[in-house]
Amino acid sequence: MILKLAKQPQLIIGLTFISSILVFSFFWTDILQVEKTEALKLMDFMYDDEGKIIDHIPYSPSEVPPFGTDLYGKQLFYQIIDGAKYTILIAFVIAFLRIVVSVGITLINPRANYAFLDDLISATLTIPTTIIAYIFMNTLLIKSSMDGKSTNELIFLQCLVLIGIGIPPLISTFTREIRGILDKDYINNTFAIGARKSYVYYKHVLPELSTRLILIFAQQMIQVLILLAHLGVLAIFIGGAQTLVLGDPMNTVLQDIPIAGEWAGIIGMSFTKLQAAPWIILIPLSCFAVTILALNLIIQGIQNSVEETQKL
Amino acid sequence: MNQHVLQIKNLHVSFNKKKNKSIAVNDVSLQVEKGQTVALIGESGSGKSMTSLSVLNLLPVNGKAERGSITFNGIDLLKLTEKQMRKIRGNEISMIFQDAIASLNPGMKVGVQITEGLKNHNIITKNERKSVALDLLDKVGFKNPEQVYHQYPEQLSGGMKQRILIAMAVSCKPKLIIADEPTTSLDVTIQRQVLDLIDYYKSDMDASVLLITHDFGIVAEYADWVYVMLGGHIVESADVYTIFQNPVHPYTKALIGSIPRPEMEQERLKSIQDYTFEKDYEGRQFAPETYTYESSSFQAPSSLVEIEPLYYVRFYDEKRMVTTIG
Ligand SMILES: Nc1ncnc2c1ncn2[C@@H]1O[C@H](COP(=O)(O)OP(=O)(O)O)[C@@H](O)[C@H]1O
Ligand SMILES: [Mg+2]
């Protein structure tokens, strides 16, 4: 299996891309030989040799290569690099937990008839997931700022919402898949020699399901990334924002700064300024797109390998 | 006084199919005694598999053993909890299924698969697994156990797979083996090997066998006692010699008539459907009189009558107008 997968170029490219981003994101200060606080400091005005102000924030990618700065003068390039690990790991963890929880629920009673679930799914099919997530997340934000919840609590609850809304369709998928496996003769034969349910699930059902699980996992990661990007545009992101006091003491400006450094936060912070500084939105969005592309390559690679095995 | 290993009494199995209920096993009673091979014979769909699956409580999800009792060495199996039942499966009663190809997990090594029962019943530890597996493979006639141990089912022939299933079934030394058409999917030449293997185990371990088949040739050779099943009913039962010498029920006659015998080419072609039923037996009529399970005459009340000691044949309860069929 592993050997066969290693022969799929798309899979290798996708995996290499994602792992390089992760490595870079964790060790960029060492790799680029820069100081983190220095790299992520807020830039101020730009002066010429004589000390005259020649420009002000935000700087475009041509002024401060490669990606310019955000509205407050933070270099976008470093933010993107630093935020990659949070973004990818959040998507990873949420997708992973979605699958673990829904497989777990399905295995409690694979024969259960979740008819109401299918009704629920078809009823909510017309509403984009983003809207549903937005409603939940927004309520959560308002409530948590009223109750004075800590950032960690907020992140935890937000993750719960993001996990929860993915589960109903997954349960229905897994119920179908697992029943298909349980109906096979060899499962009956295994029960007939006195195997425990847990044994059958662990040794027969899950291995049989494994390729599907990996595929569905990658698809879920994509879904979560899209959802995060969408929510970012709607100014909702993991961890919420911290209010910063900017400007001079006579003329203070309150600004929200995302707490977790993930990409959706960068988008959310600046979406209102789309026209003035489009790169601040377009660059993180492209990063989402490229990551999703890499995941799609992985999916393609796995599917090719499965098809080749089936043809044999 | 013989000791019953398995005694099924008045078993009913029904299926719920979207509101309407169908009866697959209708008032079946049978018993298997120690050291015996008992055959359950009948055409496809007559309820043989459902009868045997009820014994291990492994009926399909929509099927249910409704009435009656199944006693194994004095324990009523229908009253056991799932946990108690699990201790019996494979350990005291095991099953050999018809479709050896589908009954083995294609993604699991043979060696691991044949020791699953032992592992689940905590009879062996992980370290003993290999030596025990090699032993089992040797017992069921593999010349190269070491090689087979590491193979996947798809690398084996049909007969080899069936022998793997037998190895699995006998691994925990059960006292009763239910073999559900164990040779139907095999070449005639290999059938005998497989049946001999089961028979050998039976004698060796002083166990019993419930042999399900639709082939009277197999019955003649291996069984001590025969139950003939049709449309969920037992229609005739007796010891194998009596039934061969003097079959009474027309359906049994038809089944015996269809045993292939080289000197009787004509007989061999006779299909069961062509057979005209005898209409009367001591003023009563054999039940059922048609093959259409749904017809009212098929479902009319009938019962087994002991026509000779321990020789049962099914008749309609009431004298009925003889309807002409076909
Ligand atoms: N899963 C099922 N759902 C509904 N009916 C079934 C199912 N399995 C078997 N039956 C019914 O039970 C009857 C007996 O089947 P079975 O015991 O498998 O016959 P046999 O083993 O003698 O060929 C069949 O006529 C069939 O209609
Ligand atoms: Mg059958």
Tab-separated table of C-alpha atoms in Angstrom, chain A:
chain	number	residue	atom	x	y	z
A	1	MET	CA	0.000	0.000	0.000
A	2	ILE	CA	2.620	2.530	1.093
A	3	LEU	CA	4.824	1.477	-1.801
A	4	LYS	CA	2.010	1.914	-4.269
A	5	LEU	CA	1.213	5.326	-2.851
A	6	ALA	CA	4.845	6.368	-3.163
A	7	LYS	CA	4.567	5.902	-6.910
A	8	GLN	CA	1.897	8.578	-7.275
A	9	PRO	CA	3.570	11.851	-8.323
A	10	GLN	CA	0.595	14.017	-7.332
A	11	LEU	CA	0.586	12.576	-3.870
A	12	ILE	CA	4.310	13.168	-3.456
A	13	ILE	CA	4.062	16.748	-4.703
A	14	GLY	CA	1.107	17.525	-2.450
A	15	LEU	CA	2.664	15.983	0.623
A	16	THR	CA	6.041	17.607	-0.003
A	17	PHE	CA	4.416	20.989	-0.449
A	18	ILE	CA	2.428	20.807	2.758
A	19	SER	CA	5.262	19.450	4.817
A	20	SER	CA	7.713	22.069	3.503
A	21	ILE	CA	5.285	24.827	4.409
A	22	LEU	CA	4.927	23.380	7.881
A	23	VAL	CA	8.671	23.044	8.394
A	24	PHE	CA	9.238	26.550	7.118
A	25	SER	CA	6.456	27.896	9.288
A	26	PHE	CA	7.916	26.376	12.434
A	27	PHE	CA	11.548	27.270	11.769
A	28	TRP	CA	11.395	30.389	9.626
A	29	THR	CA	13.262	32.530	12.119
A	30	ASP	CA	16.192	30.131	12.000
A	31	ILE	CA	15.998	29.563	8.282
A	32	LEU	CA	15.771	33.250	7.385
A	33	GLN	CA	18.016	34.365	10.237
A	34	VAL	CA	15.565	36.964	11.502
A	35	GLU	CA	14.268	37.935	14.888
A	36	LYS	CA	10.568	37.175	15.260
A	37	THR	CA	9.632	40.354	17.095
A	38	GLU	CA	11.684	42.401	14.670
A	39	ALA	CA	10.109	40.745	11.636
A	40	LEU	CA	6.586	41.144	12.934
A	41	LYS	CA	6.978	44.645	14.349
A	42	LEU	CA	4.642	47.340	13.173
A	43	MET	CA	6.358	49.414	10.528
A	44	ASP	CA	5.790	53.082	10.642
A	45	PHE	CA	6.388	55.810	8.153
A	46	MET	CA	8.984	55.477	5.476
A	47	TYR	CA	11.652	58.151	5.475
A	48	ASP	CA	14.069	59.198	2.837
A	49	ASP	CA	17.765	59.846	3.434
A	50	GLU	CA	17.065	63.302	4.726
A	51	GLY	CA	14.556	62.056	7.220
A	52	LYS	CA	11.500	63.232	5.387
A	53	ILE	CA	8.415	61.097	5.365
A	54	ILE	CA	7.917	59.698	1.917
A	55	ASP	CA	5.249	57.092	2.486
A	56	HIS	CA	2.985	55.548	5.082
A	57	ILE	CA	1.345	52.248	5.862
A	58	PRO	CA	0.019	50.037	4.392
A	59	TYR	CA	2.863	49.319	2.014
A	60	SER	CA	2.181	47.437	-1.167
A	61	PRO	CA	4.219	44.382	-2.224
A	62	SER	CA	6.340	46.558	-4.523
A	63	GLU	CA	7.273	48.884	-1.694
A	64	VAL	CA	7.982	46.178	0.858
A	65	PRO	CA	8.624	42.954	-1.021
A	66	PRO	CA	7.544	40.270	-1.309
A	67	PHE	CA	4.008	40.647	0.075
A	68	GLY	CA	3.853	44.183	1.431
A	69	THR	CA	2.398	44.979	4.837
A	70	ASP	CA	-1.004	44.848	6.391
A	71	LEU	CA	-3.014	47.871	7.466
A	72	TYR	CA	-0.939	48.324	10.596
A	73	GLY	CA	2.419	47.910	9.010
A	74	LYS	CA	3.137	44.275	9.821
A	75	GLN	CA	4.996	42.498	7.048
A	76	LEU	CA	2.532	40.194	5.367
A	77	PHE	CA	5.180	37.715	4.258
A	78	TYR	CA	6.231	36.915	7.795
A	79	GLN	CA	2.651	36.809	9.000
A	80	ILE	CA	1.730	34.357	6.277
A	81	ILE	CA	4.713	32.161	7.022
A	82	ASP	CA	4.131	32.240	10.744
A	83	GLY	CA	0.379	31.737	10.367
A	84	ALA	CA	0.697	28.737	8.042
A	85	LYS	CA	1.285	26.313	10.897
A	86	TYR	CA	-1.750	27.518	12.825
A	87	THR	CA	-3.959	27.446	9.758
A	88	ILE	CA	-2.931	23.991	8.630
A	89	LEU	CA	-2.908	22.517	12.110
A	90	ILE	CA	-6.322	23.940	12.968
A	91	ALA	CA	-7.733	22.450	9.764
A	92	PHE	CA	-5.943	19.189	10.502
A	93	VAL	CA	-7.211	18.917	14.040
A	94	ILE	CA	-10.773	19.886	13.173
A	95	ALA	CA	-10.925	17.477	10.232
A	96	PHE	CA	-9.376	14.740	12.352
A	97	LEU	CA	-11.785	15.196	15.238
A	98	ARG	CA	-14.755	15.377	12.882
A	99	ILE	CA	-13.800	11.957	11.563
A	100	VAL	CA	-12.954	10.389	14.899
A	101	VAL	CA	-16.203	11.576	16.462
A	102	SER	CA	-18.420	10.545	13.559
A	103	VAL	CA	-16.798	7.128	13.126
A	104	GLY	CA	-17.142	6.663	16.880
A	105	ILE	CA	-20.813	7.601	16.876
A	106	THR	CA	-21.465	5.384	13.867
A	107	LEU	CA	-19.773	2.384	15.464
A	108	ILE	CA	-21.897	2.641	18.608
A	109	ASN	CA	-24.730	1.256	16.529
A	110	PRO	CA	-24.041	0.953	12.805
A	111	ARG	CA	-27.543	-0.404	12.247
A	112	ALA	CA	-29.215	2.608	13.811
A	113	ASN	CA	-31.560	4.352	11.476
A	114	TYR	CA	-30.607	8.005	11.500
A	115	ALA	CA	-33.509	8.988	9.255
A	116	PHE	CA	-33.853	12.327	11.010
A	117	LEU	CA	-30.205	12.960	10.211
A	118	ASP	CA	-30.754	12.549	6.499
A	119	ASP	CA	-33.768	14.854	6.722
A	120	LEU	CA	-31.657	17.373	8.562
A	121	ILE	CA	-28.900	17.141	5.976
A	122	SER	CA	-31.186	17.524	2.987
A	123	ALA	CA	-32.996	20.369	4.709
A	124	THR	CA	-29.778	22.282	5.338
A	125	LEU	CA	-28.291	21.464	1.974
A	126	THR	CA	-29.551	24.710	0.473
A	127	ILE	CA	-27.965	26.840	3.189
A	128	PRO	CA	-24.220	27.246	2.678
A	129	THR	CA	-22.222	25.792	5.548
A	130	THR	CA	-20.509	29.139	5.921
A	131	ILE	CA	-23.792	30.814	6.826
A	132	ILE	CA	-24.608	28.160	9.400
A	133	ALA	CA	-21.116	28.411	10.835
A	134	TYR	CA	-21.333	32.207	10.789
A	135	ILE	CA	-24.524	32.213	12.814
A	136	PHE	CA	-23.072	29.901	15.450
A	137	MET	CA	-19.680	31.581	15.578
A	138	ASN	CA	-21.078	35.082	15.734
A	139	THR	CA	-23.386	34.172	18.593
A	140	LEU	CA	-20.438	32.601	20.305
A	141	LEU	CA	-18.297	35.718	19.876
A	142	ILE	CA	-20.961	38.004	21.254
A	143	LYS	CA	-21.717	35.707	24.133
A	144	SER	CA	-18.121	35.162	25.051
A	145	SER	CA	-17.313	38.861	25.049
A	146	MET	CA	-20.304	39.408	27.340
A	147	ASP	CA	-19.321	36.578	29.661
A	148	GLY	CA	-15.678	37.565	29.547
A	149	LYS	CA	-14.439	34.171	28.444
A	150	SER	CA	-10.717	33.630	28.095
A	151	THR	CA	-9.131	33.283	24.687
A	152	ASN	CA	-8.437	29.600	25.239
A	153	GLU	CA	-12.037	28.959	26.153
A	154	LEU	CA	-13.159	30.816	23.073
A	155	ILE	CA	-10.821	28.877	20.805
A	156	PHE	CA	-12.075	25.639	22.322
A	157	LEU	CA	-15.725	26.541	21.783
A	158	GLN	CA	-15.081	27.757	18.249
A	159	CYS	CA	-13.387	24.498	17.406
A	160	LEU	CA	-16.359	22.623	18.845
A	161	VAL	CA	-18.665	24.509	16.490
A	162	LEU	CA	-16.428	23.876	13.498
A	163	ILE	CA	-16.214	20.182	14.376
A	164	GLY	CA	-19.912	19.867	15.157
A	165	ILE	CA	-21.294	21.256	11.919
A	166	GLY	CA	-19.267	18.735	9.930
A	167	ILE	CA	-20.491	15.699	11.814
A	168	PRO	CA	-24.081	14.998	10.663
A	169	PRO	CA	-23.208	14.416	6.992
A	170	LEU	CA	-20.184	12.348	8.015
A	171	ILE	CA	-22.279	10.065	10.225
A	172	SER	CA	-24.560	9.417	7.321
A	173	THR	CA	-21.584	8.666	5.054
A	174	PHE	CA	-19.928	6.351	7.542
A	175	THR	CA	-23.166	4.547	8.375
A	176	ARG	CA	-23.468	3.638	4.714
A	177	GLU	CA	-19.827	2.606	4.381
A	178	ILE	CA	-19.678	0.594	7.594
A	179	ARG	CA	-22.935	-1.222	6.917
A	180	GLY	CA	-21.575	-2.219	3.532
A	181	ILE	CA	-18.600	-3.801	5.245
A	182	LEU	CA	-20.624	-5.429	8.023
A	183	ASP	CA	-22.830	-7.126	5.435
A	184	LYS	CA	-19.871	-8.998	4.016
A	185	ASP	CA	-19.702	-12.740	4.561
A	186	TYR	CA	-16.323	-12.702	6.213
A	187	ILE	CA	-17.646	-10.450	8.956
A	188	ASN	CA	-20.353	-13.002	9.657
A	189	ASN	CA	-17.728	-15.728	9.644
A	190	THR	CA	-15.619	-13.771	12.117
A	191	PHE	CA	-18.586	-13.332	14.436
A	192	ALA	CA	-19.342	-17.038	14.061
A	193	ILE	CA	-16.004	-17.989	15.589
A	194	GLY	CA	-16.824	-15.874	18.615
A	195	ALA	CA	-15.095	-12.587	17.847
A	196	ARG	CA	-15.924	-9.568	19.960
A	197	LYS	CA	-17.505	-6.553	18.301
A	198	SER	CA	-14.524	-4.408	19.196
A	199	TYR	CA	-12.234	-6.971	17.602
A	200	VAL	CA	-14.255	-7.051	14.392
A	201	TYR	CA	-14.358	-3.254	14.214
A	202	TYR	CA	-10.680	-2.862	14.938
A	203	LYS	CA	-9.277	-5.712	12.854
A	204	HIS	CA	-11.721	-5.936	9.988
A	205	VAL	CA	-13.872	-2.843	9.592
A	206	LEU	CA	-11.363	-0.063	10.183
A	207	PRO	CA	-8.591	-1.548	7.994
A	208	GLU	CA	-11.122	-2.025	5.227
A	209	LEU	CA	-12.218	1.553	5.708
A	210	SER	CA	-8.717	3.004	6.003
A	211	THR	CA	-8.228	4.289	2.469
A	212	ARG	CA	-11.667	5.873	2.523
A	213	LEU	CA	-10.848	7.430	5.877
A	214	ILE	CA	-7.705	9.060	4.526
A	215	LEU	CA	-9.582	10.366	1.499
A	216	ILE	CA	-12.440	11.711	3.561
A	217	PHE	CA	-9.940	13.226	5.959
A	218	ALA	CA	-8.230	15.157	3.162
A	219	GLN	CA	-11.620	16.274	1.847
A	220	GLN	CA	-12.598	17.433	5.301
A	221	MET	CA	-9.390	19.435	5.627
A	222	ILE	CA	-10.248	21.174	2.390
A	223	GLN	CA	-13.753	21.876	3.622
A	224	VAL	CA	-12.433	23.312	6.849
A	225	LEU	CA	-9.905	25.508	5.028
A	226	ILE	CA	-12.618	26.857	2.747
A	227	LEU	CA	-14.830	27.442	5.731
A	228	LEU	CA	-12.036	29.254	7.576
A	229	ALA	CA	-11.377	31.460	4.546
A	230	HIS	CA	-15.057	32.283	4.169
A	231	LEU	CA	-15.447	33.021	7.838
A	232	GLY	CA	-12.338	35.176	7.636
A	233	VAL	CA	-13.999	37.280	4.951
A	234	LEU	CA	-16.956	37.618	7.325
A	235	ALA	CA	-14.481	38.835	9.961
A	236	ILE	CA	-14.801	35.726	12.104
A	237	PHE	CA	-11.702	33.819	12.988
A	238	ILE	CA	-10.298	31.450	15.517
A	239	GLY	CA	-9.295	33.118	18.742
A	240	GLY	CA	-11.132	36.349	17.979
A	241	ALA	CA	-9.435	39.740	18.105
A	242	GLN	CA	-7.657	41.784	20.651
A	243	THR	CA	-8.334	45.490	20.763
A	244	LEU	CA	-5.237	47.558	20.378
A	245	VAL	CA	-4.919	51.242	21.059
A	246	LEU	CA	-3.187	52.947	18.202
A	247	GLY	CA	-2.448	56.497	17.272
A	248	ASP	CA	-1.221	59.331	19.495
A	249	PRO	CA	-2.621	59.941	22.963
A	250	MET	CA	-4.740	62.865	21.760
A	251	ASN	CA	-6.261	60.953	18.919
A	252	THR	CA	-6.503	57.285	19.772
A	253	VAL	CA	-7.720	54.698	17.334
A	254	LEU	CA	-9.021	51.380	18.565
A	255	GLN	CA	-8.031	48.520	16.316
A	256	ASP	CA	-8.775	44.831	16.448
A	257	ILE	CA	-5.795	42.554	15.959
A	258	PRO	CA	-6.283	38.810	15.539
A	259	ILE	CA	-4.906	36.850	18.428
A	260	ALA	CA	-4.053	33.591	16.708
A	261	GLY	CA	-1.934	34.346	13.680
A	262	GLU	CA	-3.782	32.175	11.190
A	263	TRP	CA	-4.605	33.309	7.676
A	264	ALA	CA	-8.316	33.823	8.115
A	265	GLY	CA	-7.514	36.394	10.767
A	266	ILE	CA	-5.399	38.378	8.323
A	267	ILE	CA	-8.275	38.425	5.874
A	268	GLY	CA	-10.832	39.285	8.507
A	269	MET	CA	-8.808	42.222	9.774
A	270	SER	CA	-8.607	43.955	6.477
A	271	PHE	CA	-11.553	42.939	4.407
A	272	THR	CA	-13.183	46.322	4.708
A	273	LYS	CA	-10.111	47.856	3.056
A	274	LEU	CA	-10.257	45.537	0.079
A	275	GLN	CA	-10.094	48.363	-2.419
A	276	ALA	CA	-7.390	50.404	-0.760
A	277	ALA	CA	-5.058	47.474	-0.142
A	278	PRO	CA	-6.274	44.448	-2.126
A	279	TRP	CA	-3.066	42.469	-1.613
A	280	ILE	CA	-3.790	42.080	2.089
A	281	ILE	CA	-6.825	39.970	1.188
A	282	LEU	CA	-5.670	38.384	-2.028
A	283	ILE	CA	-2.393	37.037	-0.710
A	284	PRO	CA	-3.827	35.046	2.209
A	285	LEU	CA	-6.690	33.872	0.009
A	286	SER	CA	-4.178	32.603	-2.545
A	287	CYS	CA	-2.382	30.811	0.242
A	288	PHE	CA	-5.613	29.048	1.125
A	289	ALA	CA	-6.064	28.186	-2.538
A	290	VAL	CA	-2.569	26.765	-2.914
A	291	THR	CA	-2.900	24.671	0.234
A	292	ILE	CA	-6.233	23.324	-0.986
A	293	LEU	CA	-4.634	22.550	-4.328
A	294	ALA	CA	-1.937	20.563	-2.558
A	295	LEU	CA	-4.577	18.606	-0.635
A	296	ASN	CA	-6.438	17.929	-3.843
A	297	LEU	CA	-3.256	16.547	-5.353
A	298	ILE	CA	-2.982	14.205	-2.394
A	299	ILE	CA	-6.568	13.057	-2.872
A	300	GLN	CA	-5.960	12.534	-6.579
A	301	GLY	CA	-2.865	10.505	-5.855
A	302	ILE	CA	-4.670	8.224	-3.419
A	303	GLN	CA	-7.570	7.738	-5.798
A	304	ASN	CA	-5.242	6.845	-8.659
A	305	SER	CA	-3.498	4.312	-6.514
A	306	VAL	CA	-6.787	2.752	-5.392
A	307	GLU	CA	-7.984	2.512	-8.982
A	308	GLU	CA	-4.748	0.880	-10.065
A	309	THR	CA	-5.057	-1.692	-7.299
A	310	GLN	CA	-8.640	-2.463	-8.251
A	311	LYS	CA	-7.701	-2.961	-11.889
A	312	LEU	CA	-5.180	-5.675	-11.006
